[in-house]
PDB file of C-alpha atoms in Angstrom:
ATOM      1  CA  MET O  47      -7.220  23.682  17.628  1.00 47.00           C
ATOM      2  CA  SER O  48      -5.064  24.404  20.889  1.00 48.00           C
ATOM      3  CA  ASP O  49      -1.588  23.359  21.221  1.00 53.00           C
ATOM      4  CA  ARG O  50      -1.552  24.654  24.960  1.00 60.00           C
ATOM      5  CA  ALA O  51      -0.442  22.170  27.586  1.00 68.00           C
ATOM      6  CA  ASP O  52      -3.255  23.245  29.794  1.00 80.00           C
ATOM      7  CA  TYR O  53      -6.013  22.366  27.181  1.00 83.00           C
ATOM      8  CA  VAL O  54      -9.434  21.641  28.767  1.00 91.00           C
ATOM      9  CA  PRO O  55     -11.660  19.728  26.501  1.00 90.00           C
ATOM     10  CA  PRO O  56     -15.154  21.738  25.983  1.00 92.00           C
ATOM     11  CA  LYS O  57     -18.345  20.225  27.285  1.00 95.00           C
ATOM     12  CA  VAL O  58     -19.400  19.329  23.570  1.00 95.00           C
ATOM     13  CA  TRP O  59     -16.864  19.008  20.925  1.00 91.00           C
ATOM     14  CA  THR O  60     -17.324  20.952  17.626  1.00 89.00           C
ATOM     15  CA  TRP O  61     -15.573  20.359  14.366  1.00 86.00           C
ATOM     16  CA  ASP O  62     -12.475  22.761  13.796  1.00 76.00           C
ATOM     17  CA  LYS O  63     -11.644  22.334  10.045  1.00 70.00           C
ATOM     18  CA  GLU O  64      -8.250  23.721  10.863  1.00 65.00           C
ATOM     19  CA  SER O  65      -7.252  20.826  13.015  1.00 65.00           C
ATOM     20  CA  GLY O  66      -5.835  17.609  12.066  1.00 64.00           C
ATOM     21  CA  GLY O  67      -2.468  18.116  10.773  1.00 69.00           C
ATOM     22  CA  ARG O  68      -1.337  16.801   7.428  1.00 73.00           C
ATOM     23  CA  PHE O  69      -4.597  15.041   6.826  1.00 73.00           C
ATOM     24  CA  ALA O  70      -7.127  17.933   7.761  1.00 71.00           C
ATOM     25  CA  SER O  71      -8.475  18.206   4.258  1.00 71.00           C
ATOM     26  CA  ILE O  72      -9.816  14.646   4.332  1.00 80.00           C
ATOM     27  CA  ASN O  73     -10.582  14.041   8.100  1.00 84.00           C
ATOM     28  CA  ARG O  74     -14.275  14.789   8.982  1.00 86.00           C
ATOM     29  CA  PRO O  75     -16.706  13.786  11.455  1.00 91.00           C
ATOM     30  CA  ILE O  76     -19.433  12.658   9.088  1.00 92.00           C
ATOM     31  CA  ALA O  77     -19.952   9.871   6.672  1.00 95.00           C
ATOM     32  CA  GLY O  78     -21.348   9.650   3.139  1.00 96.00           C
ATOM     33  CA  PRO O  79     -20.470  10.945  -0.341  1.00 95.00           C
ATOM     34  CA  THR O  80     -19.466  14.487  -0.849  1.00 94.00           C
ATOM     35  CA  HIS O  81     -19.792  14.121  -4.742  1.00 95.00           C
ATOM     36  CA  GLU O  82     -21.220  12.201  -7.583  1.00 97.00           C
ATOM     37  CA  LYS O  83     -18.397   9.874  -8.989  1.00 97.00           C
ATOM     38  CA  PRO O  84     -19.213   6.458 -10.409  1.00 97.00           C
ATOM     39  CA  LEU O  85     -16.391   3.818 -10.238  1.00 98.00           C
ATOM     40  CA  PRO O  86     -14.815   2.811 -13.208  1.00 98.00           C
ATOM     41  CA  VAL O  87     -15.004  -0.890 -14.270  1.00 98.00           C
ATOM     42  CA  GLY O  88     -12.425  -2.784 -16.281  1.00 98.00           C
ATOM     43  CA  LYS O  89     -12.369  -6.081 -18.032  1.00 97.00           C
ATOM     44  CA  HIS O  90     -11.527  -8.628 -15.144  1.00 98.00           C
ATOM     45  CA  PRO O  91     -14.086 -10.104 -12.726  1.00 96.00           C
ATOM     46  CA  LEU O  92     -12.059  -8.636  -9.688  1.00 98.00           C
ATOM     47  CA  GLN O  93     -12.176  -4.730  -9.390  1.00 98.00           C
ATOM     48  CA  LEU O  94     -10.008  -3.187  -6.838  1.00 98.00           C
ATOM     49  CA  TYR O  95     -10.232   0.476  -5.700  1.00 98.00           C
ATOM     50  CA  SER O  96      -7.201   1.259  -3.579  1.00 98.00           C
ATOM     51  CA  LEU O  97      -4.029   3.227  -3.027  1.00 98.00           C
ATOM     52  CA  GLY O  98      -0.630   1.740  -2.345  1.00 98.00           C
ATOM     53  CA  THR O  99      -0.480   2.313   1.400  1.00 97.00           C
ATOM     54  CA  PRO O 100       0.126  -0.502   3.787  1.00 98.00           C
ATOM     55  CA  ASN O 101      -3.546  -1.345   4.011  1.00 98.00           C
ATOM     56  CA  GLY O 102      -3.842  -1.316   0.091  1.00 98.00           C
ATOM     57  CA  GLN O 103      -0.723  -3.466  -0.292  1.00 98.00           C
ATOM     58  CA  LYS O 104      -2.110  -6.322   1.640  1.00 98.00           C
ATOM     59  CA  VAL O 105      -4.655  -6.889  -1.097  1.00 98.00           C
ATOM     60  CA  THR O 106      -2.632  -6.432  -4.127  1.00 98.00           C
ATOM     61  CA  ILE O 107       0.260  -8.776  -2.743  1.00 98.00           C
ATOM     62  CA  LEU O 108      -2.383 -11.429  -2.172  1.00 98.00           C
ATOM     63  CA  LEU O 109      -3.810 -11.119  -5.635  1.00 98.00           C
ATOM     64  CA  GLU O 110      -0.205 -11.380  -6.944  1.00 98.00           C
ATOM     65  CA  GLU O 111       0.513 -14.178  -5.028  1.00 98.00           C
ATOM     66  CA  LEU O 112      -2.654 -15.968  -6.220  1.00 98.00           C
ATOM     67  CA  LEU O 113      -1.704 -15.250  -9.836  1.00 98.00           C
ATOM     68  CA  ALA O 114       1.731 -16.715  -9.232  1.00 98.00           C
ATOM     69  CA  LEU O 115       0.175 -19.962  -7.998  1.00 98.00           C
ATOM     70  CA  GLY O 116      -1.716 -20.077 -11.156  1.00 98.00           C
ATOM     71  CA  HIS O 117      -5.171 -18.845 -10.268  1.00 98.00           C
ATOM     72  CA  ALA O 118      -6.413 -17.171 -13.577  1.00 96.00           C
ATOM     73  CA  GLY O 119      -9.477 -16.068 -11.835  1.00 97.00           C
ATOM     74  CA  ALA O 120      -7.571 -13.765  -9.787  1.00 98.00           C
ATOM     75  CA  GLU O 121      -6.709 -11.326 -12.446  1.00 98.00           C
ATOM     76  CA  TYR O 122      -7.754  -7.889 -11.382  1.00 98.00           C
ATOM     77  CA  ASP O 123      -8.218  -4.247 -12.401  1.00 98.00           C
ATOM     78  CA  ALA O 124      -6.642  -1.819  -9.594  1.00 98.00           C
ATOM     79  CA  TRP O 125      -8.040   1.608  -9.969  1.00 98.00           C
ATOM     80  CA  LEU O 126      -6.224   4.239  -8.008  1.00 98.00           C
ATOM     81  CA  ILE O 127      -8.119   6.145  -5.291  1.00 98.00           C
ATOM     82  CA  ARG O 128      -6.270   9.366  -4.309  1.00 97.00           C
ATOM     83  CA  ILE O 129      -7.416   9.700  -0.670  1.00 95.00           C
ATOM     84  CA  GLY O 130      -5.717  13.093  -0.733  1.00 92.00           C
ATOM     85  CA  ASP O 131      -7.892  14.458  -3.230  1.00 93.00           C
ATOM     86  CA  GLY O 132     -11.132  13.158  -1.658  1.00 94.00           C
ATOM     87  CA  ASP O 133     -11.714  10.280  -4.233  1.00 96.00           C
ATOM     88  CA  GLN O 134     -12.869   8.108  -1.189  1.00 97.00           C
ATOM     89  CA  PHE O 135     -15.969  10.246  -0.691  1.00 96.00           C
ATOM     90  CA  GLY O 136     -17.209   9.948  -4.357  1.00 97.00           C
ATOM     91  CA  SER O 137     -20.571   8.331  -4.451  1.00 98.00           C
ATOM     92  CA  GLY O 138     -19.447   5.108  -6.207  1.00 98.00           C
ATOM     93  CA  PHE O 139     -16.619   4.484  -3.571  1.00 98.00           C
ATOM     94  CA  VAL O 140     -18.914   4.909  -0.989  1.00 98.00           C
ATOM     95  CA  GLU O 141     -21.320   2.599  -2.308  1.00 98.00           C
ATOM     96  CA  ALA O 142     -18.673   0.028  -2.470  1.00 98.00           C
ATOM     97  CA  ASN O 143     -17.366   0.980   1.024  1.00 98.00           C
ATOM     98  CA  PRO O 144     -19.743   3.035   3.362  1.00 98.00           C
ATOM     99  CA  ASN O 145     -16.826   3.638   5.642  1.00 97.00           C
ATOM    100  CA  SER O 146     -14.803   5.595   2.794  1.00 97.00           C
ATOM    101  CA  LYS O 147     -11.397   3.815   3.332  1.00 97.00           C
ATOM    102  CA  ILE O 148      -9.227   2.140   1.000  1.00 98.00           C
ATOM    103  CA  PRO O 149      -9.199  -0.793  -0.108  1.00 98.00           C
ATOM    104  CA  ALA O 150     -12.444  -1.832  -1.569  1.00 98.00           C
ATOM    105  CA  LEU O 151     -13.118  -4.777  -3.914  1.00 98.00           C
ATOM    106  CA  VAL O 152     -16.099  -5.712  -6.170  1.00 98.00           C
ATOM    107  CA  ASP O 153     -16.122  -9.382  -7.417  1.00 98.00           C
ATOM    108  CA  ARG O 154     -18.099  -9.320 -10.670  1.00 98.00           C
ATOM    109  CA  SER O 155     -17.412 -13.031 -11.405  1.00 96.00           C
ATOM    110  CA  GLY O 156     -21.092 -14.060 -10.447  1.00 95.00           C
ATOM    111  CA  THR O 157     -24.318 -13.012 -11.593  1.00 96.00           C
ATOM    112  CA  THR O 158     -24.729 -10.327  -8.707  1.00 97.00           C
ATOM    113  CA  PRO O 159     -21.599  -8.023  -7.917  1.00 97.00           C
ATOM    114  CA  VAL O 160     -20.318  -8.728  -4.505  1.00 98.00           C
ATOM    115  CA  ARG O 161     -18.723  -5.736  -2.521  1.00 98.00           C
ATOM    116  CA  VAL O 162     -16.204  -6.701   0.092  1.00 98.00           C
ATOM    117  CA  PHE O 163     -14.487  -3.795   2.089  1.00 98.00           C
ATOM    118  CA  GLU O 164     -11.966  -3.661   5.093  1.00 97.00           C
ATOM    119  CA  SER O 165      -8.623  -5.060   4.199  1.00 98.00           C
ATOM    120  CA  GLY O 166      -8.943  -8.279   6.423  1.00 98.00           C
ATOM    121  CA  ALA O 167     -12.286  -8.983   5.067  1.00 98.00           C
ATOM    122  CA  ILE O 168     -10.862  -8.903   1.632  1.00 98.00           C
ATOM    123  CA  LEU O 169      -8.120 -11.177   2.419  1.00 98.00           C
ATOM    124  CA  THR O 170     -10.146 -13.590   3.966  1.00 98.00           C
ATOM    125  CA  TYR O 171     -12.759 -13.517   1.124  1.00 98.00           C
ATOM    126  CA  LEU O 172     -10.131 -14.059  -1.496  1.00 98.00           C
ATOM    127  CA  ALA O 173      -8.374 -16.747   0.339  1.00 98.00           C
ATOM    128  CA  GLU O 174     -11.409 -18.820   0.739  1.00 98.00           C
ATOM    129  CA  LYS O 175     -12.523 -18.139  -2.878  1.00 98.00           C
ATOM    130  CA  PHE O 176      -9.449 -19.447  -4.272  1.00 98.00           C
ATOM    131  CA  GLY O 177      -8.559 -21.987  -1.397  1.00 98.00           C
ATOM    132  CA  ALA O 178      -5.212 -20.569  -0.750  1.00 98.00           C
ATOM    133  CA  PHE O 179      -3.109 -18.956   1.923  1.00 98.00           C
ATOM    134  CA  LEU O 180      -5.724 -19.746   4.408  1.00 98.00           C
ATOM    135  CA  PRO O 181      -5.439 -23.323   6.163  1.00 98.00           C
ATOM    136  CA  THR O 182      -8.533 -25.474   6.441  1.00 97.00           C
ATOM    137  CA  GLU O 183      -7.390 -27.580   9.406  1.00 98.00           C
ATOM    138  CA  PRO O 184      -9.215 -25.805  12.289  1.00 98.00           C
ATOM    139  CA  ALA O 185      -6.356 -25.149  14.496  1.00 98.00           C
ATOM    140  CA  ALA O 186      -4.015 -23.851  11.814  1.00 98.00           C
ATOM    141  CA  ARG O 187      -7.099 -21.752  10.358  1.00 98.00           C
ATOM    142  CA  ALA O 188      -7.843 -20.338  13.873  1.00 98.00           C
ATOM    143  CA  GLU O 189      -3.926 -19.345  14.401  1.00 98.00           C
ATOM    144  CA  THR O 190      -3.920 -17.669  11.010  1.00 98.00           C
ATOM    145  CA  LEU O 191      -7.199 -15.735  11.778  1.00 98.00           C
ATOM    146  CA  SER O 192      -5.891 -14.749  15.171  1.00 98.00           C
ATOM    147  CA  TRP O 193      -2.834 -13.220  13.895  1.00 98.00           C
ATOM    148  CA  LEU O 194      -4.657 -11.610  10.921  1.00 98.00           C
ATOM    149  CA  PHE O 195      -7.120 -10.026  13.465  1.00 98.00           C
ATOM    150  CA  TRP O 196      -4.277  -9.193  15.681  1.00 98.00           C
ATOM    151  CA  GLN O 197      -2.943  -6.939  12.914  1.00 98.00           C
ATOM    152  CA  MET O 198      -6.176  -5.241  12.629  1.00 97.00           C
ATOM    153  CA  GLY O 199      -6.321  -4.326  16.163  1.00 97.00           C
ATOM    154  CA  SER O 200      -2.769  -3.408  16.444  1.00 97.00           C
ATOM    155  CA  ALA O 201      -1.714  -1.462  13.527  1.00 97.00           C
ATOM    156  CA  PRO O 202      -3.993   1.556  14.235  1.00 97.00           C
ATOM    157  CA  PHE O 203      -1.658   2.110  17.309  1.00 97.00           C
ATOM    158  CA  LEU O 204       1.389   1.946  15.110  1.00 97.00           C
ATOM    159  CA  GLY O 205      -0.146   4.044  12.170  1.00 96.00           C
ATOM    160  CA  GLY O 206      -2.980   6.332  13.580  1.00 94.00           C
ATOM    161  CA  GLY O 207      -1.212   6.455  17.063  1.00 97.00           C
ATOM    162  CA  PHE O 208       2.756   6.710  16.491  1.00 97.00           C
ATOM    163  CA  GLY O 209       2.976   7.401  13.092  1.00 97.00           C
ATOM    164  CA  HIS O 210       0.675  10.647  13.438  1.00 95.00           C
ATOM    165  CA  PHE O 211       2.150  11.835  16.442  1.00 96.00           C
ATOM    166  CA  TYR O 212       5.819  11.041  15.518  1.00 97.00           C
ATOM    167  CA  ALA O 213       5.470  12.073  11.661  1.00 96.00           C
ATOM    168  CA  TYR O 214       2.290  13.927  10.892  1.00 93.00           C
ATOM    169  CA  ALA O 215       1.016  15.883  13.784  1.00 92.00           C
ATOM    170  CA  PRO O 216       1.417  19.657  13.452  1.00 89.00           C
ATOM    171  CA  THR O 217       3.158  19.926  16.819  1.00 89.00           C
ATOM    172  CA  LYS O 218       5.297  17.119  18.442  1.00 92.00           C
ATOM    173  CA  PHE O 219       4.374  16.324  22.147  1.00 93.00           C
ATOM    174  CA  GLU O 220       6.351  14.195  24.385  1.00 96.00           C
ATOM    175  CA  TYR O 221       3.332  12.297  25.963  1.00 95.00           C
ATOM    176  CA  PRO O 222       1.608  10.775  22.846  1.00 96.00           C
ATOM    177  CA  ILE O 223       5.106  10.013  21.132  1.00 98.00           C
ATOM    178  CA  ASN O 224       6.041   8.116  24.237  1.00 98.00           C
ATOM    179  CA  ARG O 225       2.675   6.422  24.682  1.00 98.00           C
ATOM    180  CA  TYR O 226       2.745   4.977  21.226  1.00 98.00           C
ATOM    181  CA  ALA O 227       6.240   4.562  20.812  1.00 98.00           C
ATOM    182  CA  MET O 228       6.014   2.169  23.632  1.00 98.00           C
ATOM    183  CA  GLU O 229       3.320   0.350  22.201  1.00 98.00           C
ATOM    184  CA  SER O 230       4.690  -0.095  18.889  1.00 98.00           C
ATOM    185  CA  LYS O 231       7.827  -1.499  20.472  1.00 98.00           C
ATOM    186  CA  ARG O 232       5.751  -3.850  22.660  1.00 98.00           C
ATOM    187  CA  GLN O 233       4.111  -5.167  19.399  1.00 98.00           C
ATOM    188  CA  LEU O 234       7.280  -5.527  17.812  1.00 98.00           C
ATOM    189  CA  ASP O 235       8.430  -7.713  20.545  1.00 98.00           C
ATOM    190  CA  VAL O 236       5.302  -9.603  20.350  1.00 98.00           C
ATOM    191  CA  LEU O 237       6.125 -10.604  16.530  1.00 98.00           C
ATOM    192  CA  ASP O 238       9.738 -10.879  17.387  1.00 98.00           C
ATOM    193  CA  ARG O 239       9.267 -13.538  20.011  1.00 98.00           C
ATOM    194  CA  ARG O 240       6.783 -15.482  17.745  1.00 98.00           C
ATOM    195  CA  LEU O 241       9.156 -15.469  14.772  1.00 98.00           C
ATOM    196  CA  SER O 242      11.827 -16.848  17.070  1.00 98.00           C
ATOM    197  CA  GLU O 243       9.907 -20.155  17.318  1.00 98.00           C
ATOM    198  CA  HIS O 244       8.265 -19.982  13.609  1.00 98.00           C
ATOM    199  CA  GLU O 245       9.123 -19.109  10.090  1.00 98.00           C
ATOM    200  CA  PHE O 246       6.131 -17.284   9.424  1.00 98.00           C
ATOM    201  CA  VAL O 247       3.730 -15.535  11.655  1.00 98.00           C
ATOM    202  CA  ALA O 248       0.852 -18.153  11.881  1.00 98.00           C
ATOM    203  CA  GLY O 249       3.479 -21.174  11.687  1.00 98.00           C
ATOM    204  CA  ASP O 250       5.395 -23.021   9.266  1.00 96.00           C
ATOM    205  CA  ALA O 251       3.142 -21.884   6.347  1.00 98.00           C
ATOM    206  CA  TYR O 252       3.019 -18.507   4.557  1.00 98.00           C
ATOM    207  CA  THR O 253      -0.623 -17.211   4.914  1.00 98.00           C
ATOM    208  CA  ILE O 254      -2.711 -13.945   4.665  1.00 98.00           C
ATOM    209  CA  ALA O 255      -1.733 -13.158   8.241  1.00 98.00           C
ATOM    210  CA  ASP O 256       1.868 -12.494   6.904  1.00 98.00           C
ATOM    211  CA  MET O 257       0.355 -10.571   3.929  1.00 98.00           C
ATOM    212  CA  ALA O 258      -1.507  -8.258   6.471  1.00 98.00           C
ATOM    213  CA  ILE O 259       1.134  -7.670   8.913  1.00 98.00           C
ATOM    214  CA  TRP O 260       4.293  -7.504   6.603  1.00 98.00           C
ATOM    215  CA  PRO O 261       3.210  -4.069   4.956  1.00 98.00           C
ATOM    216  CA  TRP O 262       3.136  -2.169   8.452  1.00 98.00           C
ATOM    217  CA  TYR O 263       5.569  -3.976  10.485  1.00 98.00           C
ATOM    218  CA  GLY O 264       7.855  -5.059   7.694  1.00 98.00           C
ATOM    219  CA  GLY O 265       7.661  -1.627   6.344  1.00 98.00           C
ATOM    220  CA  VAL O 266       8.625  -0.365   9.915  1.00 98.00           C
ATOM    221  CA  VAL O 267      11.742  -2.309  10.357  1.00 97.00           C
ATOM    222  CA  LYS O 268      12.522  -1.870   6.462  1.00 97.00           C
ATOM    223  CA  GLY O 269      12.669   1.930   7.154  1.00 96.00           C
ATOM    224  CA  TRP O 270      10.007   2.797   4.929  1.00 96.00           C
ATOM    225  CA  LEU O 271       7.282   4.166   7.371  1.00 96.00           C
ATOM    226  CA  TYR O 272       7.683   7.496   9.214  1.00 96.00           C
ATOM    227  CA  GLU O 273      11.459   7.643   9.226  1.00 95.00           C
ATOM    228  CA  ALA O 274      11.358   5.862  12.573  1.00 97.00           C
ATOM    229  CA  ALA O 275      13.602   2.988  12.049  1.00 97.00           C
ATOM    230  CA  GLU O 276      16.441   4.479  14.330  1.00 97.00           C
ATOM    231  CA  PHE O 277      14.146   5.715  16.860  1.00 98.00           C
ATOM    232  CA  LEU O 278      12.235   2.579  17.265  1.00 98.00           C
ATOM    233  CA  ASP O 279      15.687   0.539  17.302  1.00 98.00           C
ATOM    234  CA  VAL O 280      14.001  -1.967  14.873  1.00 98.00           C
ATOM    235  CA  GLN O 281      17.357  -3.792  14.238  1.00 97.00           C
ATOM    236  CA  SER O 282      17.038  -4.981  17.816  1.00 98.00           C
ATOM    237  CA  TYR O 283      14.146  -7.063  16.511  1.00 98.00           C
ATOM    238  CA  ARG O 284      16.252  -9.487  14.633  1.00 98.00           C
ATOM    239  CA  ASN O 285      13.561 -12.207  14.036  1.00 98.00           C
ATOM    240  CA  VAL O 286      11.100  -9.701  12.531  1.00 98.00           C
ATOM    241  CA  VAL O 287      13.914  -8.221  10.328  1.00 98.00           C
ATOM    242  CA  ARG O 288      14.607 -11.772   8.987  1.00 98.00           C
ATOM    243  CA  TRP O 289      11.076 -12.389   8.323  1.00 98.00           C
ATOM    244  CA  ALA O 290      10.718  -8.926   6.577  1.00 98.00           C
ATOM    245  CA  ASP O 291      13.565  -9.574   4.325  1.00 98.00           C
ATOM    246  CA  GLN O 292      12.355 -13.127   3.594  1.00 98.00           C
ATOM    247  CA  ILE O 293       8.856 -11.728   2.521  1.00 98.00           C
ATOM    248  CA  PHE O 294      10.284  -8.943   0.660  1.00 98.00           C
ATOM    249  CA  SER O 295      12.321 -11.487  -1.491  1.00 98.00           C
ATOM    250  CA  ARG O 296       9.198 -13.093  -3.140  1.00 98.00           C
ATOM    251  CA  PRO O 297       8.313 -11.609  -6.497  1.00 98.00           C
ATOM    252  CA  ALA O 298       4.686 -11.286  -5.925  1.00 98.00           C
ATOM    253  CA  VAL O 299       5.198  -9.276  -2.740  1.00 98.00           C
ATOM    254  CA  GLN O 300       7.543  -6.865  -4.984  1.00 98.00           C
ATOM    255  CA  ARG O 301       4.825  -6.696  -7.580  1.00 98.00           C
ATOM    256  CA  GLY O 302       1.945  -6.111  -5.275  1.00 98.00           C
ATOM    257  CA  ARG O 303       3.911  -3.278  -3.510  1.00 98.00           C
ATOM    258  CA  LYS O 304       3.953  -1.272  -6.704  1.00 98.00           C
ATOM    259  CA  VAL O 305       0.270  -1.352  -7.493  1.00 98.00           C
ATOM    260  CA  ASN O 306      -1.498   1.949  -6.864  1.00 98.00           C
ATOM    261  CA  ARG O 307       1.731   3.369  -5.600  1.00 98.00           C
ATOM    262  CA  ILE O 308       2.180   7.105  -6.034  1.00 97.00           C
ATOM    263  CA  THR O 309       5.311   7.897  -3.962  1.00 95.00           C
ATOM    264  CA  GLY O 310       8.969   6.719  -3.974  1.00 95.00           C
ATOM    265  CA  ASP O 311      10.889   5.690  -6.803  1.00 96.00           C
ATOM    266  CA  PRO O 312       8.937   5.999 -10.180  1.00 97.00           C
ATOM    267  CA  ALA O 313      10.101   2.517 -11.312  1.00 97.00           C
ATOM    268  CA  ASP O 314       8.166   1.168  -8.299  1.00 97.00           C
ATOM    269  CA  GLN O 315       4.964   2.932  -9.187  1.00 98.00           C
ATOM    270  CA  ILE O 316       2.116   1.480 -11.199  1.00 98.00           C
ATOM    271  CA  HIS O 317      -0.938   3.957 -10.545  1.00 98.00           C
ATOM    272  CA  GLU O 318      -3.231   1.666 -12.205  1.00 98.00           C
ATOM    273  CA  ARG O 319      -2.946  -1.951 -12.980  1.00 98.00           C
ATOM    274  CA  HIS O 320      -5.018  -3.714 -15.706  1.00 98.00           C
ATOM    275  CA  ASP O 321      -2.582  -6.671 -16.909  1.00 97.00           C
ATOM    276  CA  ALA O 322       0.250  -8.363 -15.662  1.00 96.00           C
ATOM    277  CA  SER O 323       2.361  -6.818 -18.604  1.00 97.00           C
ATOM    278  CA  ASP O 324       1.916  -3.561 -16.806  1.00 98.00           C
ATOM    279  CA  PHE O 325       4.797  -4.174 -14.409  1.00 98.00           C
ATOM    280  CA  ASP O 326       7.155  -4.216 -17.569  1.00 96.00           C
ATOM    281  CA  THR O 327       5.466  -1.305 -19.583  1.00 96.00           C
ATOM    282  CA  LYS O 328       3.328   0.843 -17.067  1.00 96.00           C
ATOM    283  CA  THR O 329       5.871   1.747 -14.283  1.00 97.00           C
ATOM    284  CA  GLN O 330       6.006   5.783 -13.798  1.00 97.00           C
ATOM    285  CA  ASP O 331       9.524   5.770 -15.021  1.00 96.00           C
ATOM    286  CA  LYS O 332       8.571   4.193 -18.267  1.00 95.00           C
ATOM    287  CA  ILE O 333       5.544   6.508 -18.776  1.00 94.00           C
ATOM    288  CA  ALA O 334       7.547   9.504 -17.945  1.00 91.00           C
ATOM    289  CA  GLY O 335      10.235   8.528 -20.544  1.00 85.00           C
ATOM    290  CA  ALA O 336       7.613   7.855 -23.110  1.00 77.00           C
TER     291      ALA O 336
END
């Protein structure tokens, strides 16, 4: 890898295993499994294989919200996939998600298991399965799905773009940081303008669009991502801050944010979740104390 300002790309790119910065050990230009490792299966119909990143939190938040509504069929086992150790390249995980990215869901409630991968697909699948958090009226449904897919298209610029070059790249360069900071602030302004007119992102109702967007953009304005809150002047997006605080006040959101989490306060980490009682007995501070 070259950090020179006068770098000229070669005619044919080749894989330099030393490149990639903080995530060099898990980034590779090929797909498929690297080792045999079947996925564990727990007692509930829904089996989630994930990590408590923003993408992983989307699904656990929805599952906890569904359970809070009384949907007993939404009980789930959440298995930890340590992407830093390459768990996502195990044969079982690749079978669940050929893209080797968390989260992946396997629904075993029917006669044939159904795999669902990509967080937006999982949110839509579960919302339709349980008839919650996705409106059925055509205009409201279209608005919700539009904002859901806005997140899918926008967050890579915030995470893989801004987050990578600002916080994780081995060398900081002005051009990419400025490029992606500008885009991140533009996206925050899109949200701020929308939330100045509506309580929630898709309108007056709390939906899977909020659950998808909050872990990323709520996380930024809450100061949880990239230590970039001051740099991006997040407090100037007052409507986003109001919305982020409102979503975080929901007990199901607070529970969902803890599942498969392996960083931060041990009291906010539940590495694996197999029962609702785990929030009282299986947080890492309690396990360490025992």
